[in-house]
Short mmCIF file of N, CA and C in Angstrom, two decimals:
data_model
loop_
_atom_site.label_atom_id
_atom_site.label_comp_id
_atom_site.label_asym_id
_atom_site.label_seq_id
_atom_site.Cartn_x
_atom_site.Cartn_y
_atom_site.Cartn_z
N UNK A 244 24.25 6.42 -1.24
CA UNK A 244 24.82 6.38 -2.57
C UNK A 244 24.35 5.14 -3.33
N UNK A 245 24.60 3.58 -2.50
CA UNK A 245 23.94 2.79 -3.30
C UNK A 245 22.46 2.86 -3.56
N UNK A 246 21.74 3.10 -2.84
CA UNK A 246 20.38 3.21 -3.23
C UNK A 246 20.13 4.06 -4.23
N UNK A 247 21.25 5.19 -4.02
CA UNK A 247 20.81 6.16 -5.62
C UNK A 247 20.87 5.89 -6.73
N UNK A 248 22.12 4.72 -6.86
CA UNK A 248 22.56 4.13 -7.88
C UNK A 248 21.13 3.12 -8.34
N UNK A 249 21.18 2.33 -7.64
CA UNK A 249 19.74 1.07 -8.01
C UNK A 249 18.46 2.16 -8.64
N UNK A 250 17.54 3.07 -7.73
CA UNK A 250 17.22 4.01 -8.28
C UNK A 250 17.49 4.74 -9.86
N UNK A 251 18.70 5.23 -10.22
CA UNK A 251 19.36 5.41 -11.39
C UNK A 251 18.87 4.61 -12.41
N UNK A 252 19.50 2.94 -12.09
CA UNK A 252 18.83 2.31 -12.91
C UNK A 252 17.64 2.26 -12.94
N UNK A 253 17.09 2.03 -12.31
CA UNK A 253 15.41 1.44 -12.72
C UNK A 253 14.66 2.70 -13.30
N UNK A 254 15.28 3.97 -13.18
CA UNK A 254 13.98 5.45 -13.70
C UNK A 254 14.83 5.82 -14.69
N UNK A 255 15.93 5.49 -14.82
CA UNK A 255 16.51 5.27 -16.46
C UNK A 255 16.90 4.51 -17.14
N UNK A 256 15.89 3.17 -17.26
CA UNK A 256 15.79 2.02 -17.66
C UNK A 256 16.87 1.03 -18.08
N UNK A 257 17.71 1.22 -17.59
CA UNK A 257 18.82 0.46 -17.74
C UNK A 257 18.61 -1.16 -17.56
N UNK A 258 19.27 -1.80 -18.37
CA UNK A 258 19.00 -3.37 -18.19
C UNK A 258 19.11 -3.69 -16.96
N UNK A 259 17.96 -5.02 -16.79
CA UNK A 259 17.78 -5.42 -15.10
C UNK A 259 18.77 -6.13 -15.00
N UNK A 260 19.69 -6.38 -15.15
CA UNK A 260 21.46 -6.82 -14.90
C UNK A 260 21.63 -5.91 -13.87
N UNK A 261 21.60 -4.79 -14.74
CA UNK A 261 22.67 -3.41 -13.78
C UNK A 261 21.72 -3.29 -12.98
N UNK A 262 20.21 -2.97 -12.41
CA UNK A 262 19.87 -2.91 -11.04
C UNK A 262 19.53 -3.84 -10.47
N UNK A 263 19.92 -5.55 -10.91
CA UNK A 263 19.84 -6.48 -9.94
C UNK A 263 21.48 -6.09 -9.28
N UNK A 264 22.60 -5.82 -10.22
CA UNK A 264 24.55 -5.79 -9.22
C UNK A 264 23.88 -4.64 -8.12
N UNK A 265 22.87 -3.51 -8.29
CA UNK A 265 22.94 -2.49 -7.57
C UNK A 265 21.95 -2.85 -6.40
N UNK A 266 21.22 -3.92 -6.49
CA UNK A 266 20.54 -4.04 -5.31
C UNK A 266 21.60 -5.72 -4.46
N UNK A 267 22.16 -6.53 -5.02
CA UNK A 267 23.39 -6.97 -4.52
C UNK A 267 23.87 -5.94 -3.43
N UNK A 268 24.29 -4.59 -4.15
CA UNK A 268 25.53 -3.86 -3.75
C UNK A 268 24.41 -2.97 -2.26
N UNK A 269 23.42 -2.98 -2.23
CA UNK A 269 22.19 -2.72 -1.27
C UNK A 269 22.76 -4.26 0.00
N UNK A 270 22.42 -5.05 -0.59
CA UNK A 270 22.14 -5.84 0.45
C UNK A 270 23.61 -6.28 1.15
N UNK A 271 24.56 -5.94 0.48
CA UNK A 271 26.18 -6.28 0.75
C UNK A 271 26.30 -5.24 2.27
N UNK A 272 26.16 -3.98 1.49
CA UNK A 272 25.80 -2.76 2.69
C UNK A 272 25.24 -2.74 3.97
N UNK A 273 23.76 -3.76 3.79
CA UNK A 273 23.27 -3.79 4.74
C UNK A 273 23.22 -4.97 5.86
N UNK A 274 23.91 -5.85 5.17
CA UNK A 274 24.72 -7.11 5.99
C UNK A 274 25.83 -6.42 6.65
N UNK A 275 26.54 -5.83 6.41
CA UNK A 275 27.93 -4.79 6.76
C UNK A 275 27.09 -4.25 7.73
N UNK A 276 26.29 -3.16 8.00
CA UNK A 276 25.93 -2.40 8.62
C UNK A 276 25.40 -3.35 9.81
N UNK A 277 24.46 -4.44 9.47
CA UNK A 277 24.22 -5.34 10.78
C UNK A 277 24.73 -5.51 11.47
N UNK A 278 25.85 -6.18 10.88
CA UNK A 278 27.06 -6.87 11.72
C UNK A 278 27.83 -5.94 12.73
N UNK A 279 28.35 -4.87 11.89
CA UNK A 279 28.84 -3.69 12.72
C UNK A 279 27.86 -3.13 13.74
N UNK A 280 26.61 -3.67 13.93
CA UNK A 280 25.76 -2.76 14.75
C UNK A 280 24.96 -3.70 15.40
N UNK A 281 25.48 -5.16 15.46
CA UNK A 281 25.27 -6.19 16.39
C UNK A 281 23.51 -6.41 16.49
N UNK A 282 23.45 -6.01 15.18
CA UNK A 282 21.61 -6.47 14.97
C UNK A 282 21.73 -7.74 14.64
N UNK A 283 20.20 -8.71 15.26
CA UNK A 283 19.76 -9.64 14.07
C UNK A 283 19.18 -9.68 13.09
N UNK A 284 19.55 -9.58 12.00
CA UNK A 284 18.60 -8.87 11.17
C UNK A 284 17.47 -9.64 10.54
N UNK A 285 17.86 -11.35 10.75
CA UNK A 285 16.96 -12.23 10.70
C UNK A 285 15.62 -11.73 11.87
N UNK A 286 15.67 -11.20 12.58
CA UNK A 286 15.14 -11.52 13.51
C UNK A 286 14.16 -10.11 13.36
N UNK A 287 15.01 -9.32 13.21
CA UNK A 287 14.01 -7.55 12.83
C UNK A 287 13.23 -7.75 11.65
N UNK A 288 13.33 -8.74 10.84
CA UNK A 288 13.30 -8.69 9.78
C UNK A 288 11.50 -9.57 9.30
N UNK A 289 11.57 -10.45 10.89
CA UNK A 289 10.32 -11.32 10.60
C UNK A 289 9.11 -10.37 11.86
N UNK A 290 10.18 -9.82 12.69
CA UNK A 290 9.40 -8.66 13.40
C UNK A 290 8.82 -7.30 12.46
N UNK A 291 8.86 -6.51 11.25
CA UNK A 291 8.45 -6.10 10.37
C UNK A 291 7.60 -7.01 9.64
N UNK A 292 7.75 -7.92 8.73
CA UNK A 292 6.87 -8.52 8.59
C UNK A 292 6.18 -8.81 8.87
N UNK A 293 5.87 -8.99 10.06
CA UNK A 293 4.80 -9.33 11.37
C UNK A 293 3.90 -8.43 11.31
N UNK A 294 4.34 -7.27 11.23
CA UNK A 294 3.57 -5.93 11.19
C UNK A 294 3.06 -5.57 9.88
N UNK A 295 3.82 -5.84 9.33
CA UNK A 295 3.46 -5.43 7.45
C UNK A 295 2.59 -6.44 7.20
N UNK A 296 2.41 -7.22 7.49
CA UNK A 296 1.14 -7.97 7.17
C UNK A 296 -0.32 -7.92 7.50
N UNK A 297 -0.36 -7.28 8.65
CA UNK A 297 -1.35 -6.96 9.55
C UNK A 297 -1.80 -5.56 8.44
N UNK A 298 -0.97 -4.80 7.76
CA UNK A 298 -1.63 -3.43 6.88
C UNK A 298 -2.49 -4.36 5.88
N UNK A 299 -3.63 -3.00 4.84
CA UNK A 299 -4.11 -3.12 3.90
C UNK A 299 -3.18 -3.22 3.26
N UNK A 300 -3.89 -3.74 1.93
CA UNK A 300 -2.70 -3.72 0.56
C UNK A 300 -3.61 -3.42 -0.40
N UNK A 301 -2.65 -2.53 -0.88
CA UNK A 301 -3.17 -1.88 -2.76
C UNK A 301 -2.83 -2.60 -3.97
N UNK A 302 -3.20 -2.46 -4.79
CA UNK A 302 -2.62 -2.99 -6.21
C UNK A 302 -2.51 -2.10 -6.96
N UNK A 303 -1.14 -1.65 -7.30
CA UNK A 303 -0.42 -0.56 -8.22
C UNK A 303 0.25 -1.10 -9.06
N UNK A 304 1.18 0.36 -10.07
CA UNK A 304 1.54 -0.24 -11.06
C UNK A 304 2.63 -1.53 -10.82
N UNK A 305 3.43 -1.11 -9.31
CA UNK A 305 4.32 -2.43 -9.71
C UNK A 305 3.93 -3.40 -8.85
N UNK A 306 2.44 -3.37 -8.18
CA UNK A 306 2.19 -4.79 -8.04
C UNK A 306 1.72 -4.56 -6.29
N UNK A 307 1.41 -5.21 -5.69
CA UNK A 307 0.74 -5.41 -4.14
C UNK A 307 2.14 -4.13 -3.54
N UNK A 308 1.62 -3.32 -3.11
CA UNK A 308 2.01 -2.67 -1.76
C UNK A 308 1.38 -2.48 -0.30
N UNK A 309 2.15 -2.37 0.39
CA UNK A 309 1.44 -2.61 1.87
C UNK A 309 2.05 -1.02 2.73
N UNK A 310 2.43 0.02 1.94
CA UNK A 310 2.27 0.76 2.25
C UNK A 310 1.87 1.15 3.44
N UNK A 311 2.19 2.24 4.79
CA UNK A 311 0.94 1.96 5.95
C UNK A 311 0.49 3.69 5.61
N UNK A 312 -0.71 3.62 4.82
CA UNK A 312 -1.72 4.78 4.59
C UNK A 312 -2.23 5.42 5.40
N UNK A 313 -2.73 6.38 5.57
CA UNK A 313 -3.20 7.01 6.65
C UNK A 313 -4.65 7.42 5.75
N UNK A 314 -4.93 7.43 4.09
CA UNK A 314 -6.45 7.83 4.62
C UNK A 314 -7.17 6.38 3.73
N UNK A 315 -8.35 6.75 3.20
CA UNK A 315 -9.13 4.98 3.17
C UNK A 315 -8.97 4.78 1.55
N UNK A 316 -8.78 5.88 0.91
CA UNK A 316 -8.72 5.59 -1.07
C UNK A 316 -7.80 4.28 -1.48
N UNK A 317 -8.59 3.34 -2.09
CA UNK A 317 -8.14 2.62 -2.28
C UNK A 317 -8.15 2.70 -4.22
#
């Protein structure tokens, strides 16, 4: 639900107020969900990165993605 909401805003341009409270209301969620599920999330968090760095990266409209692609079009 929150992600639909953040979503909402940003593809119906709503001031970046309202999808910065909706990505807040993302990360509130997903601190909640850690905790309840005895992750580190510091810790998963530099383990992804680890990996996401190692991909190519594109330059699109909103800027460097690291996407993990499967064919070579860049």
């Amino acid at each position: 639900e929150e992600l639909g909401e953040l979503s909402a805003a940003i593809t119906k341009g709503k001031p970046d107020e309202e999808a910065a409270e909706e990505l807040a209301d993302l990360l509130i969620l997903i601190l909640g969900h850690s905790l309840a599920m005895n992750v580190d999330l510091e810790a998963e968090f530099h383990r992804k990165m680890d990996k996401v760095m190692t991909r190519k990266a594109r330059t699109g409209k909103l800027g460097i993605r690291v996407t993990e692609y499967t064919d070579d079009v860049n």
